[in-house]
Coordinates of C-alpha atoms in Angstrom, one line a residue:
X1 CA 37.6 -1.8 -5.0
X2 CA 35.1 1.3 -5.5
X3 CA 36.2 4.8 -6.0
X4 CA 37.3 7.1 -3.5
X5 CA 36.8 10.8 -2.9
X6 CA 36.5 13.4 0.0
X7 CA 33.6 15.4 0.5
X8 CA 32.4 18.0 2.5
X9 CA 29.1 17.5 4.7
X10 CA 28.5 19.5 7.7
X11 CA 31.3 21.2 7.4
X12 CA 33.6 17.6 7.8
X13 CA 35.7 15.8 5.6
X14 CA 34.2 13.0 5.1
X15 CA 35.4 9.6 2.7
X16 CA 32.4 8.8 -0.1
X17 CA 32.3 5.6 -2.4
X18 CA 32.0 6.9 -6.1
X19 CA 29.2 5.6 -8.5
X20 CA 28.0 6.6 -11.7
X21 CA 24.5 5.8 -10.9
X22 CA 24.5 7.0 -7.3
X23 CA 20.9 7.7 -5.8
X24 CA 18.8 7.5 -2.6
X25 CA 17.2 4.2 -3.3
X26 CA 20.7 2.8 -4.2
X27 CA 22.9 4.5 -1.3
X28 CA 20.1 2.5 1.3
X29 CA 20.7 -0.4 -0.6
X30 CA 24.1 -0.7 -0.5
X31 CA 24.4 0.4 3.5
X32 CA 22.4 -2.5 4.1
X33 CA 24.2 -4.7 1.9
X34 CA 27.5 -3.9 3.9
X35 CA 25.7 -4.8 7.2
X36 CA 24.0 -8.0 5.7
X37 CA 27.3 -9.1 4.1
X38 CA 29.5 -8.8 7.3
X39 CA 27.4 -10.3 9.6
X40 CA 26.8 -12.9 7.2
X41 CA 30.4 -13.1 7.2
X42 CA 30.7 -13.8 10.6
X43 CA 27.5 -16.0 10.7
X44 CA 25.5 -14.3 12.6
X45 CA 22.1 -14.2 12.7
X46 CA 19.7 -11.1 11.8
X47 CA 16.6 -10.4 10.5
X48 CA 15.5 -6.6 8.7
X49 CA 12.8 -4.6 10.4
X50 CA 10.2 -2.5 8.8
X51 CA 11.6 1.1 10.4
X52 CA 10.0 3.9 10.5
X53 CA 11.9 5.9 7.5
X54 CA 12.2 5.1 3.8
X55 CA 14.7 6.3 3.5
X56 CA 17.4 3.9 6.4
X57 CA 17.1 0.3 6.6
X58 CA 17.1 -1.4 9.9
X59 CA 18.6 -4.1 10.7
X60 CA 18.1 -6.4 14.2
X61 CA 20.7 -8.7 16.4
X62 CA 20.6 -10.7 19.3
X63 CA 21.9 -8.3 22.0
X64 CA 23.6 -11.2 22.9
X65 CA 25.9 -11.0 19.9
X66 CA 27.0 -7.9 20.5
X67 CA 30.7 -8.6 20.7
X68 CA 30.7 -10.5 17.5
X69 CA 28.1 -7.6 15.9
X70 CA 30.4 -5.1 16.8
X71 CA 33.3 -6.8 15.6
X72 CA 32.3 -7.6 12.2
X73 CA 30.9 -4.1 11.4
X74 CA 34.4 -2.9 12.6
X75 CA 36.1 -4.7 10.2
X76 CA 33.2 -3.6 7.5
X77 CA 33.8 -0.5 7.9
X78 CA 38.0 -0.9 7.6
X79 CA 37.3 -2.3 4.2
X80 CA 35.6 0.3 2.4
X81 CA 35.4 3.3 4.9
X82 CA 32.5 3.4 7.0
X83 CA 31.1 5.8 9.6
X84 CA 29.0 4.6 12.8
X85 CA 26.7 6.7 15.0
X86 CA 24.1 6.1 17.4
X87 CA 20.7 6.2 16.4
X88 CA 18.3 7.6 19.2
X89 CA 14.2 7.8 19.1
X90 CA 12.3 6.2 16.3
X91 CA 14.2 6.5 14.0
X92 CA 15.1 9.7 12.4
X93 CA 16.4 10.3 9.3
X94 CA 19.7 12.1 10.7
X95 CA 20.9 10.6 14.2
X96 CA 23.2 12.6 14.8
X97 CA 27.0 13.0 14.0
X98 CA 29.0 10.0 12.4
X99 CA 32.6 8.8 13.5
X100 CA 34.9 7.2 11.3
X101 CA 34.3 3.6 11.9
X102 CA 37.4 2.7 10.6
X103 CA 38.7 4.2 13.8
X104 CA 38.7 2.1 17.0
X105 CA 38.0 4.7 19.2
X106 CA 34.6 5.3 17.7
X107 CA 33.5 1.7 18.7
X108 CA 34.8 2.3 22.4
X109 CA 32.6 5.2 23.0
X110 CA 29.6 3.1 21.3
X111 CA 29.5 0.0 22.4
X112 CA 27.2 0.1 24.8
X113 CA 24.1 1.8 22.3
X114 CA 21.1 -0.2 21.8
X115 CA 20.8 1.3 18.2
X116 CA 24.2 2.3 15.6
X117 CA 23.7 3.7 12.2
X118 CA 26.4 2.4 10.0
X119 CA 26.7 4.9 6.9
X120 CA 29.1 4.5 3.6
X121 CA 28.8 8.1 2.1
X122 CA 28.2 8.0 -1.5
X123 CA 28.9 10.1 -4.4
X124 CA 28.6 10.9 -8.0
X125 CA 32.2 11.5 -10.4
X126 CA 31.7 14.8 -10.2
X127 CA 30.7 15.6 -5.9
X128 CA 27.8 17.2 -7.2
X129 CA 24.9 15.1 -5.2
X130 CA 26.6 13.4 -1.8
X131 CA 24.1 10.7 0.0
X132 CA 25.4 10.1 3.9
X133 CA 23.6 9.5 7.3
X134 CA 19.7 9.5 6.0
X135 CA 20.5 6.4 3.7
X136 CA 22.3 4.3 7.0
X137 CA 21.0 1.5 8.3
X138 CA 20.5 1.1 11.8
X139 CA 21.9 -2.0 13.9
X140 CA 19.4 -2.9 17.0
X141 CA 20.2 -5.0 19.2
X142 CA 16.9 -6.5 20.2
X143 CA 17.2 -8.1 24.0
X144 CA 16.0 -11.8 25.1
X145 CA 13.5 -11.8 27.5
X146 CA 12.7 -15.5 28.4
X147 CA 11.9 -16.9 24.6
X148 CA 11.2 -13.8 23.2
X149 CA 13.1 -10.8 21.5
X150 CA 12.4 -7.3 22.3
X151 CA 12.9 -4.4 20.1
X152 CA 15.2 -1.2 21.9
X153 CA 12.3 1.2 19.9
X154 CA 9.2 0.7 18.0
X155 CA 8.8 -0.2 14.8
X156 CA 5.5 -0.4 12.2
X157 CA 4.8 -4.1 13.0
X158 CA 6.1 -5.7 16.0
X159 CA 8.4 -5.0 19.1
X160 CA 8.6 -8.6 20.4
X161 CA 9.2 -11.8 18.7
X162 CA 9.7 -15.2 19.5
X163 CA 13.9 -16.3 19.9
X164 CA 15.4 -18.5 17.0
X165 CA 12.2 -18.4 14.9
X166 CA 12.8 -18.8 11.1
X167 CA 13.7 -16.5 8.7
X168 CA 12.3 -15.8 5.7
X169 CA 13.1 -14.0 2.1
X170 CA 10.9 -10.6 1.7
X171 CA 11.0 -8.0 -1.3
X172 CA 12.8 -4.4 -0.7
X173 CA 9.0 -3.2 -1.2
X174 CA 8.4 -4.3 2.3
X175 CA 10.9 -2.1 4.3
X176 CA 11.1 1.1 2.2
X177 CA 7.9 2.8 -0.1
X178 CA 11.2 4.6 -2.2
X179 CA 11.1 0.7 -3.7
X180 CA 9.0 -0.3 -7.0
X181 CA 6.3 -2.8 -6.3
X182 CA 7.9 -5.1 -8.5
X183 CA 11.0 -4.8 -7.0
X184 CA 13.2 -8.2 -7.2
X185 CA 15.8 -7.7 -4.7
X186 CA 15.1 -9.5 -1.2
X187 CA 16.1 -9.7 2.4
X188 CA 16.4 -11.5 5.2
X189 CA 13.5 -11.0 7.4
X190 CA 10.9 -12.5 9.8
X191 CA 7.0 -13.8 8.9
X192 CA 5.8 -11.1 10.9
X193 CA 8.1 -8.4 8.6
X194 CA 7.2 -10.0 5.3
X195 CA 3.9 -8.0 4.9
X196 CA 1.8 -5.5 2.9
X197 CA 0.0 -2.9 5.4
X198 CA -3.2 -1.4 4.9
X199 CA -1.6 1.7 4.0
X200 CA 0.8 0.7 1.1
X201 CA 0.5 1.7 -2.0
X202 CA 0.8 -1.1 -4.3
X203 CA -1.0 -0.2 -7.3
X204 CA 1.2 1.0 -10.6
X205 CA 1.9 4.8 -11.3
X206 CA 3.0 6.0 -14.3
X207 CA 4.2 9.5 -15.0
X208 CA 3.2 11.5 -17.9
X209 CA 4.7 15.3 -19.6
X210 CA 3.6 16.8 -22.1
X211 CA 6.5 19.0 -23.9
X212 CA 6.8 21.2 -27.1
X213 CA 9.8 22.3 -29.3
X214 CA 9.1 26.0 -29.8
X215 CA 12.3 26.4 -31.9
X216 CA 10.9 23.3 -34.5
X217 CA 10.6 24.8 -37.7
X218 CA 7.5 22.1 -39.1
X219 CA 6.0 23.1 -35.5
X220 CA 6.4 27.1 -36.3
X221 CA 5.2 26.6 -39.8
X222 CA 2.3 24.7 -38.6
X223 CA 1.8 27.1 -36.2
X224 CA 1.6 30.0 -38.5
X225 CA -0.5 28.4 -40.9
X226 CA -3.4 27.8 -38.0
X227 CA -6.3 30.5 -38.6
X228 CA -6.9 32.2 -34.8
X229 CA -4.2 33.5 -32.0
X230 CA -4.0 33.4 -28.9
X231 CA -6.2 35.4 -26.9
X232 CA -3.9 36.9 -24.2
X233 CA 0.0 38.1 -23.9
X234 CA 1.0 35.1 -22.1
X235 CA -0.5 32.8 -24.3
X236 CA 1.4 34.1 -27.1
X237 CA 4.7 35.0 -25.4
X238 CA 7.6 33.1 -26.2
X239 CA 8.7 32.1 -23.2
X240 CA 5.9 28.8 -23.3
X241 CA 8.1 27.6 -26.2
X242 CA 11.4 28.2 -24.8
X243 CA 13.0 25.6 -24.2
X244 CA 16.3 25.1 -21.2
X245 CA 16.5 21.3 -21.0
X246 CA 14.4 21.7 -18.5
X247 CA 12.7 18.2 -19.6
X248 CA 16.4 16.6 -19.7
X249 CA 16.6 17.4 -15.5
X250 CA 13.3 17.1 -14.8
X251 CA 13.6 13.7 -15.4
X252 CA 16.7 13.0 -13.8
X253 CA 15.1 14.6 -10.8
X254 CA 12.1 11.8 -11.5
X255 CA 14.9 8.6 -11.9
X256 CA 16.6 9.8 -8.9
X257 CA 13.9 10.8 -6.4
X258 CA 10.8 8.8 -7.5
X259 CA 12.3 5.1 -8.8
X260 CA 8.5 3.7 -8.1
X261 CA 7.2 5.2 -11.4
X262 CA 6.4 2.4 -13.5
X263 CA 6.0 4.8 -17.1
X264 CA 7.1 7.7 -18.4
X265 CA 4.5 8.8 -21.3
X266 CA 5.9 11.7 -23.0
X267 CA 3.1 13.2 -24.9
X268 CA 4.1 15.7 -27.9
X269 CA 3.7 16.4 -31.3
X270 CA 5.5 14.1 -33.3
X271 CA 8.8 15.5 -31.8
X272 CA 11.6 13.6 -29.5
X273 CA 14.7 15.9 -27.8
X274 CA 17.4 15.0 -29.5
X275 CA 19.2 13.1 -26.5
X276 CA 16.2 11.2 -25.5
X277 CA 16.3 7.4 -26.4
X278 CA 12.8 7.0 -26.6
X279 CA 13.3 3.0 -27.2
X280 CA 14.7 2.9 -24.0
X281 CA 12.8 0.9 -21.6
X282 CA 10.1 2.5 -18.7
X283 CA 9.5 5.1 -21.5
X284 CA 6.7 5.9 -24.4
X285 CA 6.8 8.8 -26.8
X286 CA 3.6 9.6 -27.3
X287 CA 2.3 11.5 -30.4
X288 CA -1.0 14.1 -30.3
X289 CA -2.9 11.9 -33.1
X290 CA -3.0 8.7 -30.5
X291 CA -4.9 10.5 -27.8
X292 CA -7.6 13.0 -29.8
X293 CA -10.4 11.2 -30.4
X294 CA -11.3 13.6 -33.1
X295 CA -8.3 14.2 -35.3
X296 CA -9.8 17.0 -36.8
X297 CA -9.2 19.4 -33.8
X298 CA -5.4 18.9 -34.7
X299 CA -2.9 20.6 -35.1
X300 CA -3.0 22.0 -31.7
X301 CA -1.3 24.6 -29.7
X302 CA -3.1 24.7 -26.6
X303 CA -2.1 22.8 -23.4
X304 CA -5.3 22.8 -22.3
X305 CA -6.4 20.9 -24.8
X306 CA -3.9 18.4 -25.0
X307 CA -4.5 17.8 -21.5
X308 CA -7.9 16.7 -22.3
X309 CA -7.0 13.8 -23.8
X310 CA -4.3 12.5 -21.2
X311 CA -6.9 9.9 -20.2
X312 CA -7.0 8.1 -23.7
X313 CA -3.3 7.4 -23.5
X314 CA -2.7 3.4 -24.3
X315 CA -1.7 1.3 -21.5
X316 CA -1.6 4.5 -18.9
X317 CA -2.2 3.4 -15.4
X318 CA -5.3 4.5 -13.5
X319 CA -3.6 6.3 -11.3
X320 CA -0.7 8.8 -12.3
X321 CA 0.8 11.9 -12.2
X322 CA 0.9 15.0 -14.5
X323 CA 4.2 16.9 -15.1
X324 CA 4.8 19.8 -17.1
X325 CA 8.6 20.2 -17.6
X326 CA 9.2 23.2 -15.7
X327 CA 8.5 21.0 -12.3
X328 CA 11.1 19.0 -10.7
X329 CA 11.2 16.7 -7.6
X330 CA 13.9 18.3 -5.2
X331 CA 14.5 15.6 -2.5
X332 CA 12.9 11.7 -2.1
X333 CA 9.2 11.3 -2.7
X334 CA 6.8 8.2 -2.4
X335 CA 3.2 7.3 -3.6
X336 CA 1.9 8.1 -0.9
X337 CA 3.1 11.5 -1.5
X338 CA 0.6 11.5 -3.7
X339 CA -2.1 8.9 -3.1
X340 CA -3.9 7.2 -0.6
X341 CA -3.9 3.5 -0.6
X342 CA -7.6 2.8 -1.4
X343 CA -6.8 4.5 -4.4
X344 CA -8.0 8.5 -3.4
X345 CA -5.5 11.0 -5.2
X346 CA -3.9 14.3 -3.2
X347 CA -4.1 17.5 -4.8
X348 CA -2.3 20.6 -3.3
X349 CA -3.9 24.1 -3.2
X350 CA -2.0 27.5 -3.5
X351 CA -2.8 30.7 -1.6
X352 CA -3.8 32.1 -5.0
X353 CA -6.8 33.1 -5.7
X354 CA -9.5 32.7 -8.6
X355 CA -10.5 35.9 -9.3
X356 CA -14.3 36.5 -8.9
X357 CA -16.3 37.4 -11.6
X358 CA -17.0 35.9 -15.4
X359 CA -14.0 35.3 -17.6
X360 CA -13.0 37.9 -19.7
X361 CA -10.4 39.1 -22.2
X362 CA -8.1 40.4 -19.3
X363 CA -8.0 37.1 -17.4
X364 CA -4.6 35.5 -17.8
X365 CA -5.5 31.9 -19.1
X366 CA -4.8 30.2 -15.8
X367 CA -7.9 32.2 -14.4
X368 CA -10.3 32.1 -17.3
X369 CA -10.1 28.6 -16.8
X370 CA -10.2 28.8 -13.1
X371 CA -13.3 30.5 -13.3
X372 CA -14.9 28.6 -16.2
X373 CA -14.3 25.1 -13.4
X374 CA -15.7 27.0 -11.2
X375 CA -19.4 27.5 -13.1
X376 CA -19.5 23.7 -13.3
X377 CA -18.8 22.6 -10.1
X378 CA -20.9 25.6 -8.7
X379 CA -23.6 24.1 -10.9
X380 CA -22.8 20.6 -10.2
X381 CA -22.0 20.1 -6.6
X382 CA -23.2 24.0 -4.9
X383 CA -19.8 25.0 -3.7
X384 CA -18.1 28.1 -4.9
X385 CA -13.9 27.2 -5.6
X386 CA -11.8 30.1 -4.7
X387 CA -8.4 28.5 -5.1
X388 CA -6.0 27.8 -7.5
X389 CA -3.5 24.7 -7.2
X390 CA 0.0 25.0 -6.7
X391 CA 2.2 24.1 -10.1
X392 CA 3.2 20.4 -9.1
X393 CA 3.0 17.4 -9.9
X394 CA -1.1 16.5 -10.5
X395 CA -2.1 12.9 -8.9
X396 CA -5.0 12.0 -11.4
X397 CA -7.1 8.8 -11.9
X398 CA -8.3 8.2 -15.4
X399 CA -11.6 7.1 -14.6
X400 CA -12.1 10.9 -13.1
X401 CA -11.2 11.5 -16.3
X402 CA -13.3 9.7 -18.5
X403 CA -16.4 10.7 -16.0
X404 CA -15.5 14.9 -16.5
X405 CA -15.8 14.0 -20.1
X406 CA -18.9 12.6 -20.0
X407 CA -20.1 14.9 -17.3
X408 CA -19.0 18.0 -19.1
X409 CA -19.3 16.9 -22.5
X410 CA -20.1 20.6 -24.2
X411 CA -17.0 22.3 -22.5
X412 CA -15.0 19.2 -22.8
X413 CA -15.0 19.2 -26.4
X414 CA -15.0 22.8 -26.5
X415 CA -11.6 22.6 -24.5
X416 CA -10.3 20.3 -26.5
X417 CA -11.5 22.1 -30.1
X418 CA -9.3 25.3 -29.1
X419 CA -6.1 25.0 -31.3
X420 CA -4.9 28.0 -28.7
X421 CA -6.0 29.1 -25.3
X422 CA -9.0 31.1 -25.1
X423 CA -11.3 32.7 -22.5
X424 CA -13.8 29.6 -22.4
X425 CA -11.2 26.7 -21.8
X426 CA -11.4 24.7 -18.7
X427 CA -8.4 23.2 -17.3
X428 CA -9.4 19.8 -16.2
X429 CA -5.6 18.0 -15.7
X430 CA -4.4 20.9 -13.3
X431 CA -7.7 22.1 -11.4
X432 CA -11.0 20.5 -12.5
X433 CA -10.1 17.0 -11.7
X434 CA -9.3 17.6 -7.8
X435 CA -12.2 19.7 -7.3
X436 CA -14.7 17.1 -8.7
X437 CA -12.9 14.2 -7.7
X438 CA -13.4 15.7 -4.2
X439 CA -16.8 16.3 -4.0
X440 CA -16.9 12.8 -5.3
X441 CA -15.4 11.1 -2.5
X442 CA -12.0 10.4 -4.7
X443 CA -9.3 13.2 -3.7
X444 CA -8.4 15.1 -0.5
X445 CA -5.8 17.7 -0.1
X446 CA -2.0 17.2 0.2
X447 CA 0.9 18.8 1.6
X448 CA 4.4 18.6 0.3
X449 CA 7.2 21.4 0.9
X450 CA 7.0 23.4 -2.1
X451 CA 8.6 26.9 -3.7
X452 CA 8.3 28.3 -7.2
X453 CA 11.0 30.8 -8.6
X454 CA 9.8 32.8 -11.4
X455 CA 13.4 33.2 -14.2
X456 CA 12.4 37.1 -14.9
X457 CA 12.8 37.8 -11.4
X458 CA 15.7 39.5 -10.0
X459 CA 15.7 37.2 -7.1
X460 CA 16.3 33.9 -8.8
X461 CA 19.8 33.6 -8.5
X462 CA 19.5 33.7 -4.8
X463 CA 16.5 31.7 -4.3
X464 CA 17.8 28.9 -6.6
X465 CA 21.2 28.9 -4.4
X466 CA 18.9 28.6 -1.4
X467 CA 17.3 25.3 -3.1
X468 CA 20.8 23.9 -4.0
X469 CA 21.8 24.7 -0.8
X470 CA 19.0 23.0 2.0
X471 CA 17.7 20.3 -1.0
X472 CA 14.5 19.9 1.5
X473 CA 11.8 20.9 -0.8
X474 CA 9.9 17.8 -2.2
X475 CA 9.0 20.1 -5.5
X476 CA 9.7 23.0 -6.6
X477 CA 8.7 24.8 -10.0
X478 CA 11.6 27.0 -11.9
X479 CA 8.3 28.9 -13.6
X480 CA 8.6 31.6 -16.7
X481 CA 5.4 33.6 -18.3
X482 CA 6.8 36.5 -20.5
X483 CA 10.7 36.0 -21.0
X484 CA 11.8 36.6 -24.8
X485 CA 14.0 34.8 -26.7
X486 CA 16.6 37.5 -25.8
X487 CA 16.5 36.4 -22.4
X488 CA 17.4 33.1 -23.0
X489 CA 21.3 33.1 -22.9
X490 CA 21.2 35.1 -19.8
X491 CA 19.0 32.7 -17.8
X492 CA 20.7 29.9 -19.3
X493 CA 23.9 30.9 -17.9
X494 CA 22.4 30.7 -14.1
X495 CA 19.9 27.9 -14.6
X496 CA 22.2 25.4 -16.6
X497 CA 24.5 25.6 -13.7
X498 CA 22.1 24.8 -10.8
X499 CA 20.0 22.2 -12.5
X500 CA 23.4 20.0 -13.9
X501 CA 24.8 20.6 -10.1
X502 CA 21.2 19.4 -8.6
X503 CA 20.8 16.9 -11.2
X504 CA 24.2 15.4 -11.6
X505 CA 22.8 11.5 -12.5
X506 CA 21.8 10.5 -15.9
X507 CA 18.3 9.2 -16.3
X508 CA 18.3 5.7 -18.4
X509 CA 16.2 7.6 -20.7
X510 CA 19.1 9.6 -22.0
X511 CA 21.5 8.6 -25.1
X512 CA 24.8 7.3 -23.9

């Protein structure tokens, strides 16, 4: 028998089923599961439908069942402790308030819905991340109408079917895009449900970081021993080497809210975190001196630089996305986030602005850069970029890549030469890629809900309690440009908190 607890969602007590490895993907699967097994149970027929959301299964009866139906999620839901609600519309994530299916009452004031969301709540050990009414799965009762089936509300494929036609075995991938391609688990569909749209995104997409030790002593030596510095106060402020565990959470946010991802490449300089199990499978440690082409440029201390070479890492998909370890993914993304199906990449613009003007000495590196991309696309395509991008995650091809290398081969190498940022850097991972690949016909702009707290402000405390709180951004960036090392124990003592309480699950990349 699972694990019990109470929780507390919407202000109601609510019983939740305990698991260790509790996450969206797995609360959907396991709703549907209960359905599927207890009508099974009581041998009656069903097929799944390709809802709306990825996030709730749907599942479809005769109408003519419905006494049976209702009587065999009943007793479901006395089992392990189930809640039942009535779905309404297309299909919405919330439908509304849930009864305690274990009750009898709540299937007296039901029974006469033509759609009921049946919803286990789940939880991790600790209560720290509860899963409830988005992850249900809706019960239709689809109505005969001579030999056909009708659906009570559309769907993404079909509303009528013929009666008693066959059923067939279909991947997860099908019904929900939160699903890897290569997912093995099946269902119980119909032909006509048992399909790839035009609009799926089938293709691999592999994830890669790039992360530093600042506190390494070989890195600091080597470091010290590089002739040059950094040309500008943020380059050289400690605060780019500090490190929070930051990577730790960001990918548990990845494991939790993107299971898709084929690869994680984690590209750094010959160092792991010490509770990483870099042999652990869906994940590559990546050292510096695979991906430089020229191993002469190395050691380096640049990010800019580094992410020059992304494209030349081993086995990397064409298509993936860029994370620096200070992003995480607050709530259930998909590749379509992301991507388009034919293969075009999103990027996401920020209201900030690239400063007009040449680069110079007084231009943070971000706008150097900014303004250095802008000369050669100005020279390339005529336009004149204006805007930065928003600190996410970056959706890049590697033949975009491979194409801005050979396109820009001077400032390429020159990027990729400077052991620490200076004023003629371009920044092709984070800024140059979207604007070529766009006049190029390859990208188009995104939107995804988004906030950025920066740790020296005074406001973070509140504005990461507002992000624990509504969990309804699909990133968000905790960002830091000029904290000291004194700082460190103070932030740690607020951040540690909210990211262990937002992150509660354990990636598979951890150690034990």
């Amino acid at each position: 028998m699972a694990d019990r607890t109470v929780v507390t969602v919407d202000r109601r007590a609510r019983i939740a089923l305990v698991r260790a490895d509790v996450s969206p993907l797995q609360a959907r699967a396991a709703n549907l599961s209960a359905v599927t097994a207890a009508l099974e149970e009581a041998a009656i027929p069903y097929f799944c439908v390709r809802g709306v959301s990825n996030r709730s299964s749907v599942v479809a009866v005769d109408a003519e069942d419905r006494e049976q139906v209702l009587a065999a999620l009943a007793a479901a839901c006395a089992r392990l402790p189930g809640y039942v609600s009535q779905s309404t519309g297309s299909g919405a994530d919330s439908p509304g308030t849930s009864t305690p299916g274990f009750e009898p009452q709540a299937w007296r004031r039901l029974r006469d819905g033509p759609v009921l969301r049946l919803t286990w709540y789940w939880t991790d050990p600790r209560r720290r991340l509860v899963l409830g009414l988005p992850f249900g799965c809706d019960v239709e009762f689809w109505t005969r109408q001579e030999d056909s089936l009708v659906a009570p509300r559309r769907n993404l494929v079909a509303e009528r079917l013929p009666a008693g036609a066959p059923t067939v075995q279909a991947t997860e991938a099908c019904f929900t895009a939160l699903a890897p391609p290569t997912a093995h688990t099946t269902v119980r569909t119909r032909p006509e449900f048992a399909i790839r749209r035009p609009d799926d995104v089938t293709f691999p997409v592999d994830v890669v970081y790039t992360w530093v030790d600042g506190t390494d002593p070989e890195w600091l030596r080597r470091r010290a021993e590089v002739a040059g510095t950094p040309y500008h106060a943020e380059s050289a402020s400690a605060a780019r080497f500090l490190s929070r565990d930051e990577l730790r959470y960001s990918l548990r946010s990845l494991h939790t809210y993107a299971p898709w991802v084929r690869t994680v490449h984690l590209v750094t300089d010959d160092q792991v975190p010490a509770w990483l199990d870099p042999s652990a499978p869906g994940l590559r440690v990546v050292s510096h001196r695979e991906i430089f082409r020229d191993p002469s440029l190395l050691p380096t201390f640049n990010s800019h630089a580094i992410e020059s070479q992304l494209h030349h890492i081993e086995g990397l998909s064409e298509h993936f996305l860029y994370f620096n370890d200070d992003v995480f993914l607050g709530c259930e993304v998909t590749p379509k986030d992301f991507f388009l199906a034919n293969g075009i990449t999103k990027f996401f613009p920020s209201p900030a602005l690239v400063p007009p003007g040449s680069p110079s000495a007084d231009d943070i590196p971000a706008s150097a850069a900014g303004k250095n991309n802008r000369r050669l696309i100005a020279q390339r395509f005529g336009t004149v970029l204006t805007q930065k991008m928003k600190h996410m995650p970056h959706a890049l091809r590697r033949s975009v890549l491979y194409e801005i290398e050979e396109t820009f081969p001077t400032e390429h190498h020159g990027t990729a030469g400077n052991r620490f940022r200076s004023v003629a850097d371009i920044s092709i991972a984070s800024s140059l890629h979207h604007y070529y690949a766009f006049h190029t016909g390859r990208a188009v702009a995104g939107e995804l809900e988004y906030a950025i707290a920066e740790l020296s402000h005074p406001d973070t405390p509140a504005r990461l309690a507002h992000l624990l709180a509504r969990r309804d951004r699909h990133v968000f960036c905790l960002n830091d440009a000029f904290s000291t090392e004194e700082d460190l124990a103070a932030q740690l003592s607020i951040l540690t908190p909210f990211l262990d309480t937002y992150f509660p699950v354990a990636s598979p990349w951890e150690k034990g």
